[in-house]
CSV table of C-alpha atoms in Angstrom, one decimal:
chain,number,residue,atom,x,y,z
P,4,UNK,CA,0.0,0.0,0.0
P,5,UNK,CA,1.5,3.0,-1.0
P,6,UNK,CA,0.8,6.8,1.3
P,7,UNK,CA,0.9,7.1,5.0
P,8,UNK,CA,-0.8,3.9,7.0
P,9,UNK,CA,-0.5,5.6,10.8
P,10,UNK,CA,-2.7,8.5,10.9
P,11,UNK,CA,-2.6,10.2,13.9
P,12,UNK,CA,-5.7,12.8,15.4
P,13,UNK,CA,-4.2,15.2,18.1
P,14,UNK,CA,-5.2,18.5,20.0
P,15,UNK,CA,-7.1,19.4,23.4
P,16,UNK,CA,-10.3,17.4,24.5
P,17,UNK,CA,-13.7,18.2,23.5
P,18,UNK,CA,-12.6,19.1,19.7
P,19,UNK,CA,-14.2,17.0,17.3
P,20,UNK,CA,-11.9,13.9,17.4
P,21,UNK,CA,-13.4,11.1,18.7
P,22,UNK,CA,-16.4,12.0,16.2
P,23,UNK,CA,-14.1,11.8,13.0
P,24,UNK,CA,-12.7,8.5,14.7
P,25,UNK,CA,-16.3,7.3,14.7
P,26,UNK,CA,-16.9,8.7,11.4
P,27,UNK,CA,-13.8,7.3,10.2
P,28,UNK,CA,-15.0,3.8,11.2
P,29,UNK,CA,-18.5,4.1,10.2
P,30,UNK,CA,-16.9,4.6,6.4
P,31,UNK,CA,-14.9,1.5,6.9
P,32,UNK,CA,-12.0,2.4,8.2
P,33,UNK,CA,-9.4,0.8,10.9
P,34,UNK,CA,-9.2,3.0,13.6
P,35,UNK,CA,-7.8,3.2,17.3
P,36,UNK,CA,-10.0,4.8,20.4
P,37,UNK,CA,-8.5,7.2,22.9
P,38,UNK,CA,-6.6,5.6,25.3
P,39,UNK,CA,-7.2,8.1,28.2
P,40,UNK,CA,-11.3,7.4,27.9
P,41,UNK,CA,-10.9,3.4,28.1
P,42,UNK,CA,-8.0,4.1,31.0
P,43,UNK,CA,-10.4,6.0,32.9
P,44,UNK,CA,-14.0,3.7,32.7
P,45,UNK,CA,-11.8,0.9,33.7
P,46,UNK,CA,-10.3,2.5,36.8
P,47,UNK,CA,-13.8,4.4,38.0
P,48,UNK,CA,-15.4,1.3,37.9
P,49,UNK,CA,-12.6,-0.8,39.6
P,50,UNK,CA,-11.9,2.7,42.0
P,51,UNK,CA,-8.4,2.6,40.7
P,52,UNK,CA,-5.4,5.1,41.3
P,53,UNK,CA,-4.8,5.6,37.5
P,54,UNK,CA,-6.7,8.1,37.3
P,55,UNK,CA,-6.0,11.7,35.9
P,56,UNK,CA,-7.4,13.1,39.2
P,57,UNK,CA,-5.7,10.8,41.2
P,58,UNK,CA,-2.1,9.7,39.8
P,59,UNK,CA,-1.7,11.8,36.7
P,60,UNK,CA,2.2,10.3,35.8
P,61,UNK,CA,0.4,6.4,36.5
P,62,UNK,CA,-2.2,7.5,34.3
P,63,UNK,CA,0.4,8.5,31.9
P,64,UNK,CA,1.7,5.1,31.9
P,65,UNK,CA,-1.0,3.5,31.1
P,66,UNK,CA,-1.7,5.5,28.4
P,67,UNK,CA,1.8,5.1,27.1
P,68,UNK,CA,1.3,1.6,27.1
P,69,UNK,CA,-2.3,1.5,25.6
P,70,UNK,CA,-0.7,3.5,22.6
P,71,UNK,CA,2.0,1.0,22.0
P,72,UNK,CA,0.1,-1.8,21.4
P,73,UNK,CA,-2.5,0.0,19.5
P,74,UNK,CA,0.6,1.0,17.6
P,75,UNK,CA,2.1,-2.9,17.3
P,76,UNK,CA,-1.4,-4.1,16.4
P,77,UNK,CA,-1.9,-1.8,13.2
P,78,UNK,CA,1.4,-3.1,11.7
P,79,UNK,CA,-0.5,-6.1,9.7
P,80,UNK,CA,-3.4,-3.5,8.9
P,81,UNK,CA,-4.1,-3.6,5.0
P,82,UNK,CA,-4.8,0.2,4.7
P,83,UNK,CA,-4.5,3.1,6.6
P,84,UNK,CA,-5.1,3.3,10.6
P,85,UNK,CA,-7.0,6.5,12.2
P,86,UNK,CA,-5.8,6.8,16.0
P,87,UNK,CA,-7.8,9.3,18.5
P,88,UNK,CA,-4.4,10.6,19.9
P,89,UNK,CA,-0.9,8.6,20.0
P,90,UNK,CA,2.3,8.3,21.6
P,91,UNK,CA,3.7,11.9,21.9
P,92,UNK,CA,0.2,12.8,23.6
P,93,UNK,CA,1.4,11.6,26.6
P,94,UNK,CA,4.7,13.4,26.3
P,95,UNK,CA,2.2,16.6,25.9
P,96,UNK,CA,-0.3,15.4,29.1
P,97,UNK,CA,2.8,15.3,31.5
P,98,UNK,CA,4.3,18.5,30.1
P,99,UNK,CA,0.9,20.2,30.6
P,100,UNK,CA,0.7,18.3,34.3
P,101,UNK,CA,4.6,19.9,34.9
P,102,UNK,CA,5.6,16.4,35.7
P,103,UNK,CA,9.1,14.8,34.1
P,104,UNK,CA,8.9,12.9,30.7
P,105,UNK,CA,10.7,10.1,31.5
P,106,UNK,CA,13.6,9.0,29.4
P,107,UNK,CA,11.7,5.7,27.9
P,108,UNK,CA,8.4,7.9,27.8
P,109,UNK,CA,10.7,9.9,25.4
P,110,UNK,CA,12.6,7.5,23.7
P,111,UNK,CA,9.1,5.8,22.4
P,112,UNK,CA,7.6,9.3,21.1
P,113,UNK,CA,10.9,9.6,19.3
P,114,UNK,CA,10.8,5.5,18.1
P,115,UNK,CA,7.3,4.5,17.4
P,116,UNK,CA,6.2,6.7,14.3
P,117,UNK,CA,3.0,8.1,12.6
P,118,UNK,CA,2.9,8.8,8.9
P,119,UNK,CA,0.7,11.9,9.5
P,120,UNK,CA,-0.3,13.7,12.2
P,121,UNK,CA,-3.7,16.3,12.6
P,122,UNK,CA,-4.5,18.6,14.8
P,123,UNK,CA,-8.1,19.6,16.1
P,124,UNK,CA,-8.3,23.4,17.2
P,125,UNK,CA,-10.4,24.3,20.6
P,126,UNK,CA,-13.7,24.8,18.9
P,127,UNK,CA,-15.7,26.1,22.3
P,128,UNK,CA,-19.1,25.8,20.7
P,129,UNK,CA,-18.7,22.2,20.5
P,130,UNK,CA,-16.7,21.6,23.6
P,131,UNK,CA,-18.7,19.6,26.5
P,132,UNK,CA,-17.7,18.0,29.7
P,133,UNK,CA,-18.7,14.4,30.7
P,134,UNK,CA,-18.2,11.5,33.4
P,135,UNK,CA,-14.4,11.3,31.6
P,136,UNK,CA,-14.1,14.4,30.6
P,137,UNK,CA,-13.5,17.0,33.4
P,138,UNK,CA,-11.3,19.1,32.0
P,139,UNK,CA,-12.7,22.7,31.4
P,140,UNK,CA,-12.1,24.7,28.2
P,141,UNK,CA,-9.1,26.8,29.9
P,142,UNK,CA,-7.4,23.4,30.1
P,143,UNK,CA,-8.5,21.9,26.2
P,144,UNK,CA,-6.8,25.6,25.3
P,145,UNK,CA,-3.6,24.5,27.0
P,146,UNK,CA,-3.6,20.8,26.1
P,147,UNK,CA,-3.9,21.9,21.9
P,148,UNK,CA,-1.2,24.3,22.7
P,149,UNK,CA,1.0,21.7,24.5
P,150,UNK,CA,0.1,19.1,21.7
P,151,UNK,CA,1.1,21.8,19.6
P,152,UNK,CA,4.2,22.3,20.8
P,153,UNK,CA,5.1,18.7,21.6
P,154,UNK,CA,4.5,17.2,17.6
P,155,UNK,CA,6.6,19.1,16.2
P,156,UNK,CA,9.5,18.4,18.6
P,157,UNK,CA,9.5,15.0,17.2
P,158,UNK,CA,9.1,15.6,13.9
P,159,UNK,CA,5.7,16.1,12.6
P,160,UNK,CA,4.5,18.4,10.8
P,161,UNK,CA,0.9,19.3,12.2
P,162,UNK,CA,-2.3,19.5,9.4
P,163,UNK,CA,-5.3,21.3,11.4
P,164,UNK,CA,-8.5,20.2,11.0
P,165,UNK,CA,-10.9,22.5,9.9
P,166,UNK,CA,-14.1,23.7,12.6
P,167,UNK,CA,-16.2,21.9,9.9
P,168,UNK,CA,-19.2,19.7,10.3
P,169,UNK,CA,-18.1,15.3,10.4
P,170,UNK,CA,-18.2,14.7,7.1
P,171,UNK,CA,-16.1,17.6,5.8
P,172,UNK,CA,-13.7,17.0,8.4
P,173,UNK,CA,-13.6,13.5,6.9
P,174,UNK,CA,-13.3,14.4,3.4
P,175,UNK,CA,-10.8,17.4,4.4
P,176,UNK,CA,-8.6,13.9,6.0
P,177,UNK,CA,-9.3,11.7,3.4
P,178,UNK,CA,-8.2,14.1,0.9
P,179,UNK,CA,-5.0,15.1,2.4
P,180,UNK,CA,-4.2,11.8,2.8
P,181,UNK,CA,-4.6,10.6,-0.8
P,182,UNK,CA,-2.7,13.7,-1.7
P,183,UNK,CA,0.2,12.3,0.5
């Protein structure tokens, strides 16, 4: 298969990429969920510790870990792979948290790679909070900017996604991917 096959959705919370995940899937598409969102039902309903709220760099962790093997498993994928944030996200979440990026937190955002990498912008009048999703829109504002600071570092250059209804964020992707 030739064009990139590890497609990569970034930027703060509450911006329109889970949807285009789901939309990506609905059109037949392999994708990856967010890592944080599964990380968290798990450990609410078990009253874990890795919990953003509780231990933010065990949270981190897991996430880390989550990404990897979501990573490992789309290696045998026939086309392309959609993933609802990646690897370097976690460098970003414990940048924003001012905790330390350990070295082999590091080493993996520089080693395990995505072909292409988006970026969803704040879009307040679509942001919401949930059960998962306690962040507030001051905090989505400084996750995009650390995701948007933290890509790059490692080597990607970031596409935004336009503040666009599903499918023409999904047309705008698939586009700029067949372009690649």
């Amino acid at each position: 298969m030739s064009g990139p096959r590890r497609i990569v959705l970034t930027g703060g919370p509450g911006s329109g990429k889970t949807s285009l995940i789901e939309a990506l899937a609905a059109t037949g598409h392999a994708t990856s969920p967010e890592a944080g969102r599964a990380i968290i039902r798990r450990q609410q309903r078990i009253e874990g510790e890795a919990l953003p709220w509780r231990d933010r760099a065990l949270f981190a962790e897991l996430m880390l870990d989550r990404e990897l093997e979501a990573h490992a498993r789309a290696e045998g994928a026939d086309g392309p792979v959609f993933f609802d944030r990646g690897v370097p996200d976690v460098v970003g979440y414990l940048t924003l948290c001012d905790l330390p990026v350990p070295a082999h937190v590091e080493r993996a955002a520089h080693e395990v790679r995505y072909d292409r990498a988006f970026i969803a912008p704040v879009w307040p009048e679509i942001f919401g909070q949930d059960a998962e999703r306690r962040q507030d829109l001051d905090e989505a504002r400084r996750t995009f900017d650390a995701m948007a600071e933290v890509y790059p570092r490692f080597g990607y250059d970031l596409i935004e996604l336009p503040k666009a209804p599903v499918a023409e964020r999904l047309a705008f992707v698939l586009e700029t991917i067949r372009e690649a």
